Amino acid sequence: MHAFDSNDYRKRVLAAVERRGGLGESDAFELYDIPLAEAARLSDAEVAARIEAVWAFWQKLRDHPKYRVLAGLLVDAHAELSEPLLHTGSRLVEADRVTQLRARREAERYEMLDAAIERLVARHGGIPAAKIPGLEDIGRMGGLTVAEIAARVRRHRIIDEAPPPASPSAAPALSSERRRQIRALLAEYERLLPGDPVPTLLALLGMEFAAAHHTNEIRLRAGALRARTRELPPGRVRVVLDELLIHIGDLLEPGGAMVDAYLLAITETVTDQLRPQVRAAVLVEDLLVAADFDYLLGVAIAAGLDRAAAERILITLTDELGTTVEGREHLAAPLRPGGPAQTSSATTTSTRSTGNGAPSGTGAAAGSEFGLDLASNPQGEVPAASGTGDSADGFGPDRDAATAAGSAGCSSGTVGGQRNSGDGASARGRGEAPEAAQWQRTPYTGEAGGAGAGRPWEAALRAARAALRAGRPREAAGFVTDARRAVGDDGPGARSVRAVGEEVERVLAEAAVRWRAAVSCCAGRRFVEALGEHLDFLDRRAADVPNPDPRGAGRELLIGRARAAVMEAGRLFEALPSDPGPRMQAVRAVLEVCADHAEALAALAELQVGAPGTVTVRRKPDGTVVITWLPSRTTQVEYRVTRLLADGSWRVVGRTRGTALEDGGAPTGLVPVYGVVASVSGRASEMARSDGDSDRDPAQGGEPDAAGGGPDGDRPSGMPTVRSLTEQRGLLVFEWPIGVTEVMVVARPDGPPVDPGDPRARRWKVTNMRYEIDGGVRIPSEIPRPCHVAVASCRRDAAGTLTVAAGFGPDARIRWVR
C-alpha cells in the first residue's frame, strides 16, 4: 500500500467522488484510499493507520471552499464507514461486496454504449466508421473517456466502405427491421409503465402527429427526457428509454427528410391496420356509414395520427373500394366504372333517401367475414332515428311500436343488449336455460319487402360485437346464437355471423387456457406472471367467464391476492439488509411471497453462497465413515457430500441440512477424500474438501456435477464432456468429445445453470452438422444478455432415444455478454 499523500488524495479520490455524486456512489476502500486488491494482505495495524491519516485529513477539509460539504459528510459517516475495515474477517467480506459493487457500476457505465454497438453490429455486421462519432457522444453521456470508448470499439470490425450515394430524387425510407424494433420497444415501454398508450415516438415526447416538423421543440423535449432517463436506476425501463431516445435522435431530431420517412412509416402502418376493417364495414351498406367512420377515426387517432391525417386515410381507403363515406360524399374520388357503389347488389340492403336527398344506410355495418368489431352502440341498444317513424335498424321509436310491428307477423329474435327483468324472471321460474334469461326476447321488425325493413340478425350481431368489446364473450355467444337462428339463407349474413361466432369461440377458448394458467401461477406463487399475462386478459377480454373449477376462487379474488402478494414482496425487498448473510435469507423470504419477483431473483443471482468450513472425516469401528464440517456463513443452506473415487470422479454420498453425514458404503482401507458443497435456491458455493485442497467455484465449472461427473467425463452418463468452451466471432466454439454428435446448450440469465435439466434455464439441441455449417453455436436473440451458458454432451441409443449427460465439464461453461 502506497504512502498517504493528501494532495494526491484530494485530486484523485475526492474529486472523483464529488463528480459521481457523493458518498452513495463510492465505497469505504476508495474513501480511505486502501487498494482493494491488497485487502487480504494488509494487517489490521496498517489499515488502522491509514484510516486515522485519512480521517485527520477529512477534518482539515471541513473549511475547504470546494470540499467542505463532502468532508462534513465523511466525518459524520466515519464510524460506520471504517468499522468493516478494521478487522480482517469483516474486511474480506466487505472487499467481496465492494468488488461486486464496482463491477456492476463499471457495467452500468458501458451499458448505453454496448447497447448501441450491439445494434450496429447486428445491423451492419460491424461498426461503420461514420458511426464512431455518434458512439463517442453516447459514451460521453455515460461518463466514459475517449480512450475507454475507443477500447470498446476496437473489439469489433470497423467498416470503412462508404455507402453508395443515394439518388437525389429518392427519399429516405425506414427499413422493416427498424419499424419492428420501434414497435417492439414502444410496446415494451407500455407494459413496463402502464398508463396512456404510446403508439409512436412523437407520443413518447408528448407531441402530436402534426407537430412532427417542430424540430426545436422535439430537441428540447428529447433533451429533457434524456436527463430524466439518466436519473433512473439501472433496469429494463432505462434500457428501453435509452434505445427509444436513440431512434428519436436518428429520426426526429434531424428534421427534414428523416421525419418525413418516419411519418410515412406511421401512415403506412395505420393504413394496413384499417384496410380490412374498412372493407368489412362497407360490405353490407356499400358505403362507410357515419357510425363506423367515427369508430375507425378513433382507431386511427389512437394509433398515432391526428384527425386530418386519419380522415385522409379513411377517404383514400373508401376510394380504393369504389365507395364513399356517409355525409362526406363530396370528398370522394370520381367513381370508377363498374365500381361496387354504382350498382345495386342483391346481397346488400337497398338505401333510402332522407329528407335532404342524401343516401342513408339502414344501419351500422352488421359485421363481415373478417370478424371485426366495428362501431356500434357500446351497450348494444337500438337507437331511434329522430324525426322519423323508423329507427336506424327498422325499429320504431319506442317499444310499443316494435311490439306492434312484431304482432303483425314478424319473426322473433333478440334486440341487442336490451334487457327485460320480467321476462328473465319468468324464464327462471319456468326452469329454462340460464342464457335465455339474460337477453330480452323482442320481435324483430322488417319482413322481407317491408318498407324500411331491416334484417333481424343485424341487431343481434351488433349486440354480439358490443359484448365482445365490453369483455363479455359468454353474453356475445348468446347474441350470436340468436343471429344464427334469424339469418336463415342470407349468404352474406351467414358469413358475417360465422366470422363473429368464430371470434367469440376463440376468446372463450383462450379464456379457458388463461384460467388454467392463472390458477397454476397463483398456486406456484408466480403472481407477477399471473397478473401481467393471464388475469389481465380475463379482466379485459373475458370478464363474464367464470373459473372452470366451481370450487376455485373467482377472478376478483385471484387478482386481489396476486396484487397483495406483489406489493408485500416489494415491501420486503425494499427492506433487504446489505449484509450478505441475512440478505440471502431476506431475499428467499421475498421469493417465498412472490416466486417470480424480478428484483429479488436478480439480487439472489448476485449473492454468493458461503463455502462450508473445515471438513473432517473419521472411521467408526464398523467401517462407516463420519464426515463433519463447519457450517456455511449463509443460513438455511443444503449440503451435498461427495466422495472422490479412484478414477478421479466423484460419487454423491448424500444431502443434508445438518453439519454431519455418515457414509456406510465407504471402501475399506484408507479413508477417502470427501467434498462438501453448500447450496440454496439453485446457487452453489465452492467445495470444501477433507484433504484441504480447494476446488473452483462449481458455478464456473470447477465442481463436479451432482451426479458424480469427474473432470474427464460424466461418469454416470457414460459419456465424455465438452471441453474448451469459448467465444469466437459471436459464436460458441468448443472441442467435440470423441463419439459425441449432439450437444445440449443450456442458458440461464440469472445465474449459471445447475445442470442440463435446470428448470429455470432455456435449452436447445445442436448437432455437429449444424455446428460445422455455422462455424459454432449461435445464441438466439431472444435470450437476455448477459447470460450464463453451458454445454452438455448427448448420445442416442440403438432405439434413437436421446440421453443427455447429467452434468457439464469443468471448462464447458461461459458467461455470454454479446
XYZ file of N, CA, C and O in Angstrom, residues 416-549:
536
model
N -80.369 -6.336 -29.520
C -79.061 -6.326 -28.884
C -79.000 -5.523 -27.624
O -79.117 -4.323 -27.615
N -78.736 -6.204 -26.530
C -78.404 -5.569 -25.276
C -79.569 -5.114 -24.463
O -79.421 -4.795 -23.295
N -80.834 -4.987 -24.992
C -81.959 -4.543 -24.181
C -82.395 -5.697 -23.291
O -82.563 -6.822 -23.726
N -82.577 -5.400 -21.995
C -82.907 -6.434 -21.042
C -84.320 -6.210 -20.511
O -84.782 -5.098 -20.346
N -84.985 -7.298 -20.222
C -86.318 -7.250 -19.642
C -86.304 -8.116 -18.409
O -86.258 -9.347 -18.501
N -86.299 -7.474 -17.214
C -86.196 -8.236 -15.987
C -87.392 -9.132 -15.791
O -87.306 -10.229 -15.243
N -88.566 -8.672 -16.262
C -89.747 -9.513 -16.100
C -89.643 -10.799 -16.894
O -89.933 -11.880 -16.403
N -89.216 -10.696 -18.161
C -89.056 -11.895 -18.976
C -88.019 -12.822 -18.385
O -88.155 -14.032 -18.396
N -86.915 -12.219 -17.864
C -85.869 -13.055 -17.290
C -86.373 -13.803 -16.083
O -86.086 -14.971 -15.871
N -87.177 -13.118 -15.239
C -87.682 -13.777 -14.048
C -88.612 -14.918 -14.416
O -88.580 -15.999 -13.830
N -89.451 -14.673 -15.407
C -90.380 -15.733 -15.793
C -89.637 -16.909 -16.391
O -90.017 -18.062 -16.205
N -88.543 -16.593 -17.133
C -87.763 -17.695 -17.703
C -87.144 -18.539 -16.614
O -87.123 -19.770 -16.679
N -86.606 -17.880 -15.580
C -86.015 -18.640 -14.469
C -87.095 -19.441 -13.751
O -86.865 -20.571 -13.294
N -88.327 -18.828 -13.614
C -89.389 -19.561 -12.942
C -89.823 -20.790 -13.724
O -90.273 -21.777 -13.147
N -89.676 -20.726 -15.058
C -90.083 -21.879 -15.858
C -88.986 -22.917 -15.971
O -89.171 -23.943 -16.599
N -87.765 -22.587 -15.378
C -86.679 -23.560 -15.421
C -85.982 -23.627 -16.754
O -85.386 -24.637 -17.097
N -86.029 -22.546 -17.586
C -85.362 -22.563 -18.880
C -83.858 -22.405 -18.691
O -83.380 -22.120 -17.612
N -83.138 -22.546 -19.792
C -81.683 -22.409 -19.741
C -81.307 -21.027 -19.254
O -81.982 -20.049 -19.571
N -80.196 -20.877 -18.473
C -79.824 -19.563 -17.942
C -79.615 -18.542 -19.031
O -79.887 -17.363 -18.841
N -79.112 -18.983 -20.218
C -78.858 -17.994 -21.258
C -80.145 -17.310 -21.703
O -80.158 -16.139 -22.085
N -81.243 -18.026 -21.656
C -82.492 -17.443 -22.135
C -82.953 -16.313 -21.243
O -83.726 -15.459 -21.669
N -82.487 -16.294 -19.984
C -82.909 -15.251 -19.058
C -82.031 -14.025 -19.132
O -82.284 -13.044 -18.446
N -80.964 -14.044 -19.947
C -80.024 -12.936 -19.953
C -80.301 -11.922 -21.054
O -79.721 -10.851 -21.059
N -81.122 -12.254 -22.034
C -81.391 -11.327 -23.128
C -82.902 -11.220 -23.338
O -83.629 -12.220 -23.268
N -83.326 -10.021 -23.596
C -84.767 -9.820 -23.837
C -85.159 -10.421 -25.179
O -84.472 -10.247 -26.183
N -86.250 -11.131 -25.195
C -86.744 -11.716 -26.441
C -87.778 -10.758 -27.030
O -88.922 -10.687 -26.595
N -87.358 -9.950 -27.994
C -88.233 -8.937 -28.582
C -88.372 -9.214 -30.071
O -87.392 -9.506 -30.737
N -89.583 -9.138 -30.635
C -89.750 -9.439 -32.077
C -88.940 -8.485 -32.935
O -88.841 -7.289 -32.651
N -88.341 -9.018 -33.969
C -87.638 -8.195 -34.945
C -88.649 -7.667 -35.954
O -89.544 -8.391 -36.400
N -88.472 -6.409 -36.340
C -89.329 -5.851 -37.392
C -88.672 -6.057 -38.730
O -87.484 -6.373 -38.826
N -89.411 -5.842 -39.777
C -88.806 -5.811 -41.102
C -88.898 -7.096 -41.838
O -87.911 -7.742 -42.120
N -90.085 -7.546 -42.138
C -90.221 -8.694 -43.031
C -89.648 -8.340 -44.397
O -89.586 -7.174 -44.779
N -89.256 -9.313 -45.112
C -88.710 -9.083 -46.443
C -89.722 -8.324 -47.281
O -90.881 -8.673 -47.383
N -89.227 -7.274 -47.849
C -90.070 -6.474 -48.691
C -90.806 -5.401 -47.987
O -91.456 -4.592 -48.618
N -90.750 -5.347 -46.637
C -91.438 -4.297 -45.917
C -90.740 -2.972 -46.125
O -89.535 -2.896 -46.294
N -91.496 -1.898 -46.113
C -90.898 -0.585 -46.328
C -89.980 -0.262 -45.181
O -90.349 -0.308 -44.036
N -88.756 0.076 -45.518
C -87.802 0.468 -44.489
C -87.407 -0.671 -43.587
O -87.019 -0.457 -42.457
N -87.573 -1.904 -44.070
C -87.329 -3.044 -43.193
C -85.837 -3.278 -43.021
O -85.066 -3.150 -43.951
N -85.453 -3.650 -41.799
C -84.088 -4.084 -41.520
C -84.079 -5.577 -41.263
O -85.094 -6.169 -40.903
N -82.945 -6.216 -41.461
C -82.878 -7.654 -41.269
C -82.693 -7.980 -39.792
O -81.871 -7.373 -39.110
N -83.407 -8.959 -39.266
C -83.420 -9.178 -37.817
C -82.088 -9.610 -37.238
O -81.819 -9.362 -36.074
N -81.230 -10.267 -38.021
C -79.972 -10.743 -37.464
C -78.967 -9.616 -37.244
O -77.994 -9.786 -36.493
N -79.158 -8.453 -37.885
C -78.163 -7.383 -37.774
C -78.064 -6.845 -36.353
O -76.969 -6.612 -35.822
N -79.212 -6.633 -35.702
C -79.183 -6.088 -34.341
C -78.515 -7.060 -33.381
O -77.731 -6.659 -32.505
N -78.806 -8.353 -33.511
C -78.181 -9.346 -32.635
C -76.674 -9.391 -32.859
O -75.887 -9.531 -31.909
N -76.267 -9.253 -34.125
C -74.834 -9.301 -34.405
C -74.129 -8.069 -33.862
O -73.006 -8.138 -33.353
N -74.795 -6.899 -33.968
C -74.198 -5.696 -33.385
C -74.079 -5.841 -31.872
O -73.097 -5.429 -31.255
N -75.095 -6.419 -31.262
C -75.035 -6.633 -29.815
C -73.910 -7.590 -29.450
O -73.234 -7.420 -28.424
N -73.681 -8.611 -30.277
C -72.585 -9.552 -30.005
C -71.238 -8.860 -30.075
O -70.361 -9.064 -29.226
N -71.083 -7.996 -31.095
C -69.806 -7.281 -31.201
C -69.620 -6.322 -30.034
O -68.529 -6.162 -29.496
N -70.688 -5.663 -29.622
C -70.600 -4.755 -28.482
C -70.229 -5.518 -27.208
O -69.430 -5.047 -26.390
N -70.812 -6.704 -27.021
C -70.474 -7.508 -25.839
C -69.022 -7.952 -25.879
O -68.332 -7.990 -24.845
N -68.545 -8.296 -27.065
C -67.127 -8.672 -27.180
C -66.221 -7.513 -26.796
O -65.236 -7.677 -26.069
N -66.549 -6.308 -27.312
C -65.714 -5.150 -26.972
C -65.750 -4.854 -25.485
O -64.774 -4.374 -24.914
N -66.886 -5.121 -24.853
C -67.014 -4.872 -23.418
C -66.405 -5.982 -22.581
O -66.445 -5.908 -21.347
N -65.834 -7.022 -23.214
C -65.195 -8.093 -22.456
C -66.177 -9.104 -21.905
O -65.926 -9.685 -20.850
N -67.299 -9.373 -22.607
C -68.290 -10.335 -22.135
C -68.556 -11.356 -23.242
O -69.600 -11.341 -23.914
N -67.641 -12.284 -23.482
C -67.813 -13.228 -24.601
C -68.956 -14.215 -24.395
O -69.551 -14.678 -25.367
N -69.271 -14.590 -23.150
C -70.403 -15.507 -22.946
C -71.720 -14.831 -23.358
O -72.583 -15.441 -23.978
N -71.850 -13.562 -23.006
C -73.033 -12.820 -23.441
C -73.054 -12.703 -24.958
O -74.096 -12.856 -25.593
N -71.884 -12.463 -25.553
C -71.800 -12.374 -27.015
C -72.198 -13.693 -27.661
O -72.822 -13.711 -28.735
N -71.869 -14.830 -27.037
C -72.238 -16.132 -27.595
C -73.757 -16.283 -27.679
O -74.290 -16.854 -28.645
N -74.471 -15.755 -26.677
C -75.926 -15.811 -26.737
C -76.489 -14.996 -27.885
O -77.424 -15.426 -28.584
N -75.931 -13.811 -28.105
C -76.393 -12.987 -29.218
C -76.078 -13.644 -30.565
O -76.863 -13.553 -31.509
N -74.908 -14.298 -30.669
C -74.568 -14.993 -31.912
C -75.553 -16.125 -32.182
O -75.960 -16.360 -33.334
N -75.965 -16.818 -31.121
C -76.969 -17.878 -31.283
C -78.265 -17.315 -31.865
O -78.882 -17.896 -32.774
N -78.700 -16.159 -31.360
C -79.907 -15.514 -31.900
C -79.715 -15.118 -33.357
O -80.619 -15.274 -34.186
N -78.526 -14.589 -33.673
C -78.281 -14.160 -35.051
C -78.289 -15.351 -35.996
O -78.823 -15.275 -37.117
N -77.729 -16.494 -35.584
C -77.729 -17.687 -36.434
C -79.158 -18.177 -36.668
O -79.496 -18.649 -37.760
N -79.991 -18.072 -35.642
C -81.360 -18.529 -35.776
C -82.136 -17.645 -36.750
O -83.031 -18.114 -37.451
N -81.787 -16.333 -36.783
C -82.554 -15.394 -37.599
C -81.999 -15.196 -39.000
O -82.693 -14.670 -39.864
N -80.743 -15.604 -39.258
C -80.125 -15.244 -40.534
C -80.703 -16.047 -41.686
O -80.716 -15.586 -42.839
N -81.182 -17.274 -41.434
C -81.821 -18.054 -42.493
C -80.856 -18.381 -43.616
O -79.726 -18.809 -43.386
N -81.306 -18.136 -44.869
C -80.493 -18.462 -46.050
C -79.807 -17.243 -46.627
O -79.426 -17.236 -47.806
N -79.649 -16.200 -45.813
C -78.928 -14.996 -46.258
C -77.437 -15.317 -46.277
O -76.783 -15.388 -45.228
N -76.863 -15.543 -47.468
C -75.469 -15.967 -47.581
C -74.469 -15.017 -46.963
O -73.682 -15.396 -46.092
N -74.448 -13.728 -47.394
C -73.504 -12.778 -46.780
C -73.735 -12.624 -45.281
O -72.788 -12.493 -44.504
N -75.010 -12.635 -44.857
C -75.281 -12.536 -43.435
C -74.734 -13.729 -42.672
O -74.192 -13.595 -41.567
N -74.873 -14.930 -43.245
C -74.349 -16.130 -42.585
C -72.839 -16.050 -42.437
O -72.277 -16.464 -41.411
N -72.164 -15.503 -43.457
C -70.708 -15.361 -43.347
C -70.345 -14.392 -42.229
O -69.397 -14.607 -41.473
N -71.079 -13.286 -42.129
C -70.804 -12.316 -41.072
C -71.033 -12.921 -39.697
O -70.236 -12.743 -38.771
N -72.141 -13.648 -39.554
C -72.439 -14.280 -38.263
C -71.371 -15.318 -37.926
O -70.920 -15.427 -36.790
N -70.984 -16.100 -38.950
C -69.969 -17.120 -38.705
C -68.644 -16.503 -38.266
O -67.971 -17.018 -37.362
N -68.261 -15.366 -38.872
C -66.999 -14.724 -38.507
C -67.016 -14.240 -37.051
O -66.074 -14.460 -36.289
N -68.132 -13.603 -36.662
C -68.225 -13.142 -35.272
C -68.306 -14.332 -34.328
O -67.717 -14.332 -33.246
N -69.033 -15.383 -34.725
C -69.105 -16.570 -33.880
C -67.743 -17.204 -33.666
O -67.412 -17.657 -32.555
N -66.925 -17.262 -34.723
C -65.578 -17.816 -34.569
C -64.727 -16.964 -33.636
O -63.929 -17.484 -32.840
N -64.885 -15.652 -33.711
C -64.148 -14.776 -32.806
C -64.579 -15.009 -31.355
O -63.746 -15.062 -30.441
N -65.878 -15.173 -31.132
C -66.366 -15.442 -29.776
C -65.799 -16.766 -29.264
O -65.330 -16.868 -28.124
N -65.816 -17.789 -30.122
C -65.286 -19.090 -29.714
C -63.793 -18.999 -29.413
O -63.296 -19.646 -28.474
N -63.078 -18.209 -30.207
C -61.642 -18.072 -29.955
C -61.381 -17.419 -28.602
O -60.524 -17.859 -27.832
N -62.143 -16.366 -28.284
C -61.952 -15.692 -26.999
C -62.316 -16.611 -25.841
O -61.612 -16.667 -24.822
N -63.402 -17.371 -25.990
C -63.788 -18.301 -24.924
C -62.744 -19.384 -24.729
O -62.427 -19.767 -23.590
N -62.204 -19.905 -25.845
C -61.163 -20.930 -25.728
C -59.905 -20.369 -25.062
O -59.304 -21.014 -24.200
N -59.522 -19.161 -25.473
C -58.340 -18.555 -24.841
C -58.596 -18.249 -23.374
O -57.700 -18.380 -22.536
N -59.840 -17.855 -23.043
C -60.154 -17.596 -21.638
C -59.993 -18.857 -20.794
O -59.508 -18.800 -19.651
N -60.398 -20.012 -21.336
C -60.220 -21.261 -20.593
C -58.745 -21.549 -20.347
O -58.339 -21.968 -19.247
N -57.918 -21.303 -21.382
C -56.472 -21.507 -21.212
C -55.901 -20.523 -20.189
O -55.090 -20.898 -19.319
N -56.339 -19.274 -20.272
C -55.844 -18.268 -19.323
C -56.261 -18.600 -17.891
O -55.508 -18.358 -16.951
N -57.448 -19.138 -17.729
C -57.886 -19.516 -16.384
C -56.987 -20.597 -15.810
O -56.560 -20.525 -14.651
N -56.705 -21.630 -16.602
C -55.827 -22.695 -16.114
C -54.446 -22.155 -15.769
O -53.865 -22.501 -14.731
N -53.915 -21.294 -16.640
C -52.586 -20.732 -16.390
C -52.589 -19.837 -15.157
O -51.647 -19.858 -14.354
N -53.641 -19.025 -14.992
C -53.699 -18.124 -13.837
C -53.761 -18.905 -12.539
O -53.076 -18.581 -11.561
N -54.586 -19.952 -12.513
C -54.673 -20.766 -11.293
C -53.340 -21.451 -11.009
O -52.896 -21.521 -9.860
N -52.693 -21.956 -12.054
C -51.398 -22.613 -11.866
C -50.349 -21.628 -11.352
O -49.571 -21.950 -10.451
N -50.321 -20.424 -11.935
C -49.348 -19.425 -11.489
C -49.586 -19.035 -10.032
O -48.629 -18.913 -9.248
N -50.822 -18.828 -9.660
C -51.104 -18.443 -8.270
C -50.753 -19.575 -7.318
O -50.267 -19.330 -6.213
N -50.993 -20.818 -7.738
C -50.627 -21.948 -6.884
C -49.116 -22.030 -6.697
O -48.630 -22.424 -5.625
N -48.357 -21.654 -7.736
C -46.904 -21.652 -7.636
C -46.324 -20.333 -7.171
O -45.106 -20.133 -7.256
N -47.166 -19.398 -6.723
C -46.750 -18.086 -6.212
C -46.047 -17.267 -7.292
O -45.250 -16.396 -6.990
N -46.351 -17.508 -8.559
C -45.824 -16.699 -9.655
C -46.851 -15.611 -9.964
O -47.503 -15.597 -11.007
N -46.983 -14.689 -9.022
C -48.067 -13.716 -9.100
C -47.808 -12.647 -10.162
O -48.756 -12.102 -10.724
N -46.560 -12.307 -10.440
C -46.266 -11.314 -11.474
C -46.723 -11.840 -12.829
O -47.370 -11.130 -13.610
N -46.407 -13.098 -13.125
C -46.849 -13.700 -14.383
C -48.366 -13.805 -14.422
O -48.995 -13.541 -15.455
N -48.971 -14.184 -13.291
C -50.433 -14.324 -13.257
C -51.115 -13.004 -13.566
O -52.062 -12.954 -14.358
N -50.628 -11.910 -12.966
C -51.249 -10.611 -13.199
C -50.990 -10.100 -14.603
O -51.902 -9.670 -15.301
N -49.755 -10.138 -15.026
C -49.379 -9.489 -16.279
C -49.838 -10.219 -17.519
O -50.091 -9.592 -18.549
N -49.957 -11.553 -17.456
C -50.226 -12.305 -18.674
C -51.609 -12.946 -18.706
O -52.156 -13.164 -19.789
N -52.190 -13.278 -17.566
C -53.414 -14.082 -17.580
C -54.607 -13.353 -16.955
O -55.644 -13.203 -17.594
N -54.463 -12.903 -15.717
C -55.590 -12.235 -15.076
C -55.944 -10.929 -15.764
O -57.115 -10.541 -15.812
N -54.951 -10.255 -16.312
C -55.234 -9.015 -17.041
C -56.090 -9.307 -18.278
O -57.024 -8.575 -18.586
N -55.778 -10.396 -18.984
C -56.594 -10.780 -20.147
C -58.019 -11.096 -19.715
O -58.984 -10.657 -20.357
N -58.163 -11.870 -18.641
C -59.505 -12.216 -18.185
C -60.281 -10.977 -17.770
O -61.488 -10.871 -18.005
N -59.608 -10.018 -17.148
C -60.280 -8.813 -16.692
C -60.730 -7.940 -17.861
O -61.789 -7.335 -17.816
N -59.922 -7.896 -18.922
C -60.241 -7.023 -20.055
C -61.117 -7.697 -21.095
O -62.010 -7.080 -21.655
N -60.853 -8.973 -21.393
C -61.488 -9.621 -22.536
C -62.515 -10.673 -22.165
O -63.305 -11.073 -23.025
N -62.526 -11.171 -20.949
C -63.426 -12.278 -20.605
C -63.937 -12.130 -19.181
O -63.827 -13.034 -18.358
N -64.512 -10.967 -18.883
C -64.937 -10.684 -17.503
C -66.104 -11.555 -17.069
O -66.304 -11.763 -15.869
N -66.889 -12.070 -18.009
C -68.040 -12.876 -17.620
C -67.773 -14.377 -17.726
O -68.699 -15.179 -17.661
N -66.524 -14.760 -17.923
C -66.162 -16.183 -17.964
C -65.692 -16.587 -16.568
O -64.678 -16.089 -16.088
N -66.411 -17.491 -15.891
C -66.021 -17.850 -14.527
C -64.892 -18.869 -14.507
O -64.499 -19.415 -15.548
N -64.392 -19.139 -13.329
C -63.376 -20.172 -13.131
C -63.962 -21.521 -13.537
O -65.042 -21.894 -13.075
N -63.274 -22.258 -14.440
C -63.828 -23.569 -14.834
C -64.019 -24.509 -13.646
O -64.877 -25.392 -13.702
N -63.218 -24.332 -12.608
C -63.381 -25.142 -11.402
C -64.390 -24.443 -10.491
O -64.097 -23.372 -9.935
